[in-house]
Tab-separated table of C-alpha atoms and ligand atoms in Angstrom:
chain	number	residue	atom	x	y	z
A	101	MET	CA	13.500	7.301	21.245
A	102	THR	CA	11.748	10.641	21.939
A	103	VAL	CA	9.366	11.526	19.174
A	104	GLN	CA	8.307	15.041	18.361
A	105	ILE	CA	4.807	15.561	16.950
A	106	VAL	CA	4.371	18.515	14.585
A	107	THR	CA	1.105	19.512	12.956
A	108	THR	CA	1.955	22.458	10.684
A	109	ARG	CA	4.071	22.940	7.569
A	110	ASP	CA	6.134	25.619	9.348
A	111	ALA	CA	6.839	23.432	12.382
A	112	LEU	CA	7.812	20.564	10.066
A	113	ARG	CA	10.297	22.748	8.158
A	114	ALA	CA	11.703	24.169	11.406
A	115	ALA	CA	12.197	20.665	12.857
A	116	LEU	CA	13.891	19.374	9.700
A	117	GLY	CA	16.165	22.298	8.856
A	118	ALA	CA	18.463	21.224	6.037
A	119	THR	CA	18.150	17.489	6.806
A	120	ARG	CA	16.772	15.254	4.040
A	121	PRO	CA	15.036	12.569	6.129
A	122	GLY	CA	13.471	9.201	5.400
A	123	LEU	CA	9.683	9.489	5.081
A	124	VAL	CA	7.078	6.846	5.877
A	125	PRO	CA	3.661	8.124	4.734
A	126	THR	CA	0.796	6.529	6.701
A	127	MET	CA	-2.783	7.091	7.715
A	128	GLY	CA	-1.971	5.993	11.271
A	129	ALA	CA	-3.351	2.929	13.096
A	130	LEU	CA	0.192	1.619	12.746
A	131	HIS	CA	0.741	-2.137	12.575
A	132	ALA	CA	3.767	-4.372	12.132
A	133	GLY	CA	3.836	-3.640	8.377
A	134	HIS	CA	4.246	0.113	8.998
A	135	LEU	CA	6.762	-0.519	11.764
A	136	SER	CA	8.960	-2.510	9.380
A	137	LEU	CA	9.024	0.498	7.003
A	138	ILE	CA	9.879	2.874	9.857
A	139	ALA	CA	12.646	0.582	11.132
A	140	ARG	CA	14.117	0.349	7.640
A	141	SER	CA	14.015	4.115	7.212
A	142	ALA	CA	15.644	4.615	10.626
A	143	ASN	CA	18.404	2.280	9.504
A	144	GLU	CA	19.028	4.103	6.219
A	145	ASN	CA	18.535	7.785	7.117
A	146	PRO	CA	19.803	10.226	9.760
A	147	LEU	CA	16.210	11.130	10.668
A	148	THR	CA	12.827	9.507	10.036
A	149	VAL	CA	9.530	11.340	9.583
A	150	VAL	CA	6.267	9.398	9.810
A	151	SER	CA	3.291	11.257	8.398
A	152	VAL	CA	-0.028	10.370	10.032
A	153	PHE	CA	-2.813	11.818	7.928
A	154	VAL	CA	-6.176	10.210	7.227
A	155	ASN	CA	-6.473	11.560	3.708
A	156	PRO	CA	-10.113	12.410	2.936
A	157	THR	CA	-9.595	12.595	-0.827
A	158	GLN	CA	-8.825	8.879	-1.140
A	159	PHE	CA	-12.077	7.761	0.517
A	160	SER	CA	-15.220	7.475	-1.562
A	161	SER	CA	-17.524	6.940	1.412
A	162	PRO	CA	-17.781	9.570	4.191
A	163	ALA	CA	-18.766	6.742	6.569
A	164	ASP	CA	-15.479	4.891	5.854
A	165	LEU	CA	-13.547	8.117	6.447
A	166	ASP	CA	-15.316	8.691	9.791
A	167	ARG	CA	-14.801	5.089	10.831
A	168	TYR	CA	-11.074	5.095	10.091
A	169	PRO	CA	-9.208	4.565	13.397
A	170	ARG	CA	-7.356	7.598	14.784
A	171	THR	CA	-4.761	6.543	17.358
A	172	LEU	CA	-2.116	9.277	17.209
A	173	LYS	CA	-0.710	8.907	20.735
A	174	ARG	CA	-0.214	5.174	20.389
A	175	ASP	CA	1.133	5.615	16.834
A	176	ALA	CA	3.750	8.100	18.077
A	177	THR	CA	4.838	5.724	20.843
A	178	VAL	CA	5.203	2.635	18.668
A	179	ALA	CA	6.829	4.598	15.818
A	180	GLY	CA	9.356	6.021	18.304
A	181	GLU	CA	10.136	2.542	19.583
A	182	VAL	CA	11.360	1.494	16.124
A	183	GLY	CA	13.308	4.669	15.384
A	184	ALA	CA	10.971	7.451	14.165
A	185	ASN	CA	12.079	10.945	15.189
A	186	LEU	CA	9.250	13.126	13.955
A	187	ILE	CA	5.515	12.569	13.449
A	188	PHE	CA	3.865	14.942	10.985
A	189	ALA	CA	0.150	14.878	11.857
A	190	PRO	CA	-1.455	17.789	9.992
A	191	ASP	CA	-5.102	18.824	9.958
A	192	VAL	CA	-6.958	18.543	6.664
A	193	SER	CA	-6.668	22.316	6.064
A	194	GLU	CA	-2.877	22.144	6.456
A	195	ILE	CA	-2.665	19.721	3.527
A	196	TYR	CA	-5.593	21.111	1.535
A	197	PRO	CA	-5.760	24.847	2.311
A	198	PRO	CA	-8.930	26.757	1.420
A	199	GLY	CA	-9.265	27.058	-2.355
A	200	PHE	CA	-7.173	23.919	-2.992
A	201	ASP	CA	-8.036	22.882	-6.560
A	202	THR	CA	-5.199	20.799	-8.055
A	203	VAL	CA	-4.982	17.028	-8.382
A	204	VAL	CA	-2.464	14.453	-9.539
A	205	GLU	CA	-4.179	12.083	-11.960
A	206	VAL	CA	-2.215	8.999	-13.006
A	207	GLY	CA	-3.480	7.493	-16.289
A	208	ALA	CA	-3.907	3.841	-17.281
A	209	LEU	CA	-2.131	2.417	-14.218
A	210	ALA	CA	-4.817	3.847	-11.953
A	211	GLN	CA	-7.827	2.659	-13.959
A	212	ARG	CA	-7.699	-1.111	-13.479
A	213	TRP	CA	-8.043	-3.352	-10.430
A	214	GLU	CA	-8.460	-1.238	-7.284
A	215	GLY	CA	-8.996	1.819	-9.488
A	216	ALA	CA	-12.009	0.179	-11.146
A	217	SER	CA	-13.806	-0.531	-7.881
A	218	ARG	CA	-12.673	2.609	-6.034
A	219	PRO	CA	-13.067	5.504	-8.518
A	220	GLY	CA	-10.988	8.541	-7.517
A	221	HIS	CA	-9.063	6.619	-4.853
A	222	PHE	CA	-5.700	6.758	-6.595
A	223	ARG	CA	-6.170	10.409	-7.555
A	224	GLY	CA	-6.422	11.114	-3.816
A	225	VAL	CA	-3.390	8.954	-3.043
A	226	ALA	CA	-1.176	10.416	-5.798
A	227	THR	CA	-2.173	13.963	-4.837
A	228	VAL	CA	-1.470	13.612	-1.126
A	229	VAL	CA	1.792	11.733	-1.719
A	230	ALA	CA	3.008	14.533	-4.034
A	231	ILE	CA	2.148	17.129	-1.367
A	232	LEU	CA	3.843	15.144	1.405
A	233	LEU	CA	6.996	14.574	-0.655
A	234	ASN	CA	7.184	18.273	-1.499
A	235	LEU	CA	6.682	19.320	2.118
A	236	VAL	CA	9.118	16.824	3.642
A	237	GLN	CA	11.742	16.776	0.823
A	238	PRO	CA	12.815	13.254	1.849
A	239	ALA	CA	15.949	11.498	0.637
A	240	ARG	CA	13.890	8.278	0.565
A	241	SER	CA	10.197	7.445	0.983
A	242	TYR	CA	9.066	3.967	2.027
A	243	PHE	CA	5.936	2.182	0.785
A	244	GLY	CA	4.799	-1.405	1.338
A	245	GLU	CA	4.426	-3.841	-1.553
A	246	LYS	CA	1.172	-5.008	0.068
A	247	ASP	CA	-0.521	-2.103	-1.777
A	248	TYR	CA	1.265	-3.002	-4.979
A	249	GLN	CA	-0.857	-0.920	-7.357
A	250	GLN	CA	-0.453	2.085	-5.060
A	251	LEU	CA	3.318	1.552	-5.068
A	252	GLN	CA	3.420	1.474	-8.888
A	253	ILE	CA	1.266	4.605	-9.092
A	254	VAL	CA	3.490	6.414	-6.606
A	255	ARG	CA	6.561	5.359	-8.608
A	256	ARG	CA	4.985	6.652	-11.833
A	257	SER	CA	3.874	10.040	-10.458
A	258	HIS	CA	7.212	10.412	-8.659
A	259	ARG	CA	9.050	9.892	-11.951
A	260	ASP	CA	6.687	11.924	-14.126
A	261	LEU	CA	6.525	14.920	-11.781
A	262	ALA	CA	10.208	14.771	-10.726
A	263	LEU	CA	9.211	14.502	-7.056
A	264	PRO	CA	12.087	14.529	-4.552
A	265	GLY	CA	14.132	11.593	-3.278
A	266	GLU	CA	13.893	7.892	-4.015
A	267	ILE	CA	10.841	5.617	-3.687
A	268	VAL	CA	11.678	2.441	-1.779
A	269	GLY	CA	9.268	-0.514	-2.074
A	270	CYS	CA	9.376	-2.860	0.948
A	271	PRO	CA	8.233	-6.496	1.233
A	272	THR	CA	4.780	-7.341	2.576
A	273	ILE	CA	4.772	-8.319	6.244
A	274	ARG	CA	2.503	-11.281	7.036
A	275	ASP	CA	0.895	-12.511	10.228
A	276	ASP	CA	1.604	-16.071	11.410
A	277	ASP	CA	-1.516	-17.289	9.565
A	278	GLY	CA	-0.210	-15.864	6.264
A	279	LEU	CA	-2.551	-12.851	6.076
A	280	ALA	CA	-0.852	-9.699	4.806
A	281	MET	CA	-0.781	-7.047	7.558
A	282	SER	CA	-3.499	-4.450	7.054
A	283	SER	CA	-5.440	-2.132	9.335
A	284	ARG	CA	-8.561	-3.785	7.873
A	285	ASN	CA	-7.686	-7.182	9.391
A	286	THR	CA	-8.827	-5.962	12.817
A	287	ARG	CA	-12.346	-5.628	11.385
A	288	LEU	CA	-12.547	-9.327	10.444
A	289	SER	CA	-14.534	-11.636	12.721
A	290	ARG	CA	-12.708	-14.760	13.886
A	291	SER	CA	-14.471	-16.929	11.290
A	292	ASP	CA	-13.869	-14.409	8.487
A	293	ARG	CA	-10.222	-14.211	9.447
A	294	SER	CA	-9.939	-17.946	9.069
A	295	ARG	CA	-11.767	-17.778	5.686
A	296	ALA	CA	-9.424	-14.985	4.555
A	297	GLN	CA	-6.439	-17.308	4.897
A	298	ALA	CA	-7.509	-18.731	1.541
A	299	ILE	CA	-5.990	-15.587	-0.032
A	300	PRO	CA	-2.349	-16.247	0.929
A	301	ARG	CA	-2.990	-19.976	0.277
A	302	ALA	CA	-4.128	-19.133	-3.271
A	303	ILE	CA	-0.956	-17.099	-3.786
A	304	ASP	CA	1.207	-19.977	-2.521
A	305	LYS	CA	-0.545	-22.436	-4.853
A	306	VAL	CA	-0.017	-20.139	-7.837
A	307	ARG	CA	3.657	-19.717	-7.017
A	308	THR	CA	4.105	-23.452	-6.532
A	309	ALA	CA	2.397	-24.246	-9.861
A	310	ALA	CA	4.627	-21.703	-11.618
A	311	ALA	CA	7.738	-23.151	-9.977
A	312	LEU	CA	6.645	-26.572	-11.323
A	313	GLY	CA	6.454	-25.194	-14.864
A	314	GLU	CA	2.938	-23.747	-15.384
A	315	MET	CA	3.470	-20.627	-17.527
A	316	GLU	CA	-0.096	-19.895	-18.721
A	317	ALA	CA	-1.636	-16.959	-16.871
A	318	GLY	CA	-5.156	-18.353	-17.388
A	319	ALA	CA	-4.249	-21.675	-15.762
A	320	LEU	CA	-2.584	-19.913	-12.829
A	321	GLU	CA	-5.624	-17.670	-12.366
A	322	ARG	CA	-7.886	-20.743	-12.351
A	323	ILE	CA	-5.761	-22.240	-9.568
A	324	ALA	CA	-6.204	-19.054	-7.496
A	325	ARG	CA	-9.951	-18.900	-8.202
A	326	ALA	CA	-10.445	-22.552	-7.239
A	327	GLU	CA	-8.827	-21.894	-3.848
A	328	LEU	CA	-10.938	-18.764	-3.326
A	329	ASN	CA	-14.229	-20.266	-4.457
A	330	ARG	CA	-15.611	-20.739	-0.932
A	331	PRO	CA	-18.693	-19.600	0.963
A	332	GLY	CA	-18.091	-16.189	2.539
A	333	ILE	CA	-15.453	-15.112	0.017
A	334	ASP	CA	-16.609	-12.754	-2.699
A	335	LEU	CA	-13.755	-12.614	-5.195
A	336	ASP	CA	-13.301	-9.390	-7.171
A	337	TYR	CA	-10.197	-10.355	-9.152
A	338	ALA	CA	-7.334	-12.839	-9.217
A	339	ALA	CA	-5.130	-11.664	-12.064
A	340	VAL	CA	-1.668	-12.446	-13.372
A	341	VAL	CA	-0.147	-9.171	-14.575
A	342	ALA	CA	3.067	-7.510	-15.682
A	343	GLY	CA	4.760	-6.157	-12.554
A	344	ASP	CA	5.340	-2.641	-13.921
A	345	SER	CA	2.309	-1.819	-16.119
A	346	LEU	CA	-0.149	-4.085	-14.235
A	347	GLU	CA	-1.581	-5.119	-17.617
A	348	PRO	CA	-2.856	-8.710	-17.873
A	349	ILE	CA	-0.401	-11.061	-19.586
A	350	PRO	CA	-1.084	-14.348	-21.400
A	351	ARG	CA	2.073	-16.098	-20.116
A	352	LEU	CA	4.527	-15.525	-17.306
A	353	ILE	CA	7.247	-12.967	-17.933
A	354	PRO	CA	10.032	-11.780	-15.620
A	355	GLY	CA	8.494	-9.572	-12.917
A	356	ALA	CA	4.991	-11.080	-13.270
A	357	ARG	CA	2.700	-10.758	-10.253
A	358	ILE	CA	-0.530	-12.224	-9.015
A	359	LEU	CA	-2.978	-9.588	-7.725
A	360	ILE	CA	-5.980	-10.632	-5.629
A	361	ALA	CA	-8.891	-8.645	-4.197
A	362	ALA	CA	-11.792	-10.229	-2.329
A	363	ASN	CA	-14.488	-9.195	0.095
A	364	VAL	CA	-14.580	-11.350	3.195
A	365	GLY	CA	-17.403	-10.595	5.618
A	366	GLY	CA	-17.877	-7.240	3.875
A	367	ILE	CA	-14.204	-6.263	4.328
A	368	ARG	CA	-12.220	-5.705	1.141
A	369	LEU	CA	-8.840	-7.439	1.317
A	370	ILE	CA	-6.060	-7.189	-1.242
A	371	ASP	CA	-2.857	-9.164	-1.583
A	372	ASN	CA	-0.230	-9.833	-4.227
A	373	ALA	CA	3.120	-11.514	-4.802
A	374	ALA	CA	5.805	-11.887	-7.411
A	375	ILE	CA	5.611	-15.109	-9.437
A	376	ALA	CA	9.066	-16.438	-10.186
A	377	LEU	CA	9.575	-18.157	-13.531
A	378	PRO	CA	10.332	-21.869	-13.336
A	379	GLU	CA	14.086	-22.472	-13.162
A	380	THR	CA	14.108	-23.888	-16.684
A	381	ALA	CA	11.234	-22.015	-18.308
A	382	PRO	CA	9.780	-24.007	-21.238
A	383	GLU	CA	9.741	-22.140	-24.597
B	593	PAF	O1	-1.074	3.509	2.140
B	593	PAF	C1	-1.524	4.448	2.823
B	593	PAF	O2	-1.582	4.375	4.057
B	593	PAF	C2	-2.020	5.698	2.130
B	593	PAF	O3	-2.626	5.389	0.913
B	593	PAF	C3	-0.923	6.764	1.943
B	593	PAF	C4	0.186	6.280	1.025
B	593	PAF	C5	-0.337	7.133	3.299
B	593	PAF	C6	-1.530	8.010	1.315
B	593	PAF	O4	-2.537	8.558	2.108
C-alpha cells in the first residue's frame, strides 16, 4: 500500500477531507505490537492514520528523549505493509506551537505505579493524545494493553473531555519467549533478555494460582515477587489491582489485573495481564 507522509496540521486535514479514519498514535520505532494495532485499524476503518511523534513532554530525561530511535522511513514502509494510508509525522512546533501553555492532567489514576516513578509522564501523554485526537478526528483510536495504565488514562481523559471517536484497547503482543513487545526490548543484552523472561513467567504463575482458587491479592503478589526475586532484576512493583481504577484490592474481583514493573540491566520493563477468577470462586 502507498503511504503518504504529512507533517503539518493543514496537510493532514487536506489529506483526510471529511473521512473519519482509524488512528494509531505512536512514537515510531514500530514493532509487531504497533503493526497489530495498524492492521486492526485497517480492517475496521476506511482509512488509517499512524501518528509518529516522539513527544518531548512525556520524557523526564532529555538524554532519554535524544536517545529515542527515529526511524521514519522504515516506519512508513512497515506501516504501509499492514494497511496504513497516512503517516502524520509533525515537528514539535506543529504540536506545541510557540506560547503553548495548556495541559491535560488526569487525577488519581495517573499518580500511582508508572506515575509515581515517572512524574509528569502521564500529563505529557494525556496532553498529546488529546491534541492528536482533536487534529485527526478519528472514528476509532487504537492503544495497546501492554501500557495498561496509559490505556486507562487515555480512556478517562477521552471520556471526561468528550474527545472524538472511540478508544479501542488491543491485546498485548508477545515475542516467542513471552516478553511483551516494546521498543525497549532492543536495548536489553542477551543475558538481560533471558532474565526478563521472569516477568511473563511471574504473570503466568499468578494466573495459574488464581485459576486454582487463590483469591488473596497478597498471596498472588508474593507468587509474582518470588519469581522475580533474582539477581539482575530490580522489581519496582508487582501489584494486583482493580482493572478500571488501578487501586490495590485485597481479593480478586472481576476485571482484576496484575501490574509489574522492573528494571532489568537498567532498562525499565512493564507488563500486565487480566487475572480471571477461578471457575467456582470460593466465598
Ligand atoms: O504509547 C506511546 O507510544 C505514546 O505514549 C503515545 C500514546 C503515542 C503518546 O505519545
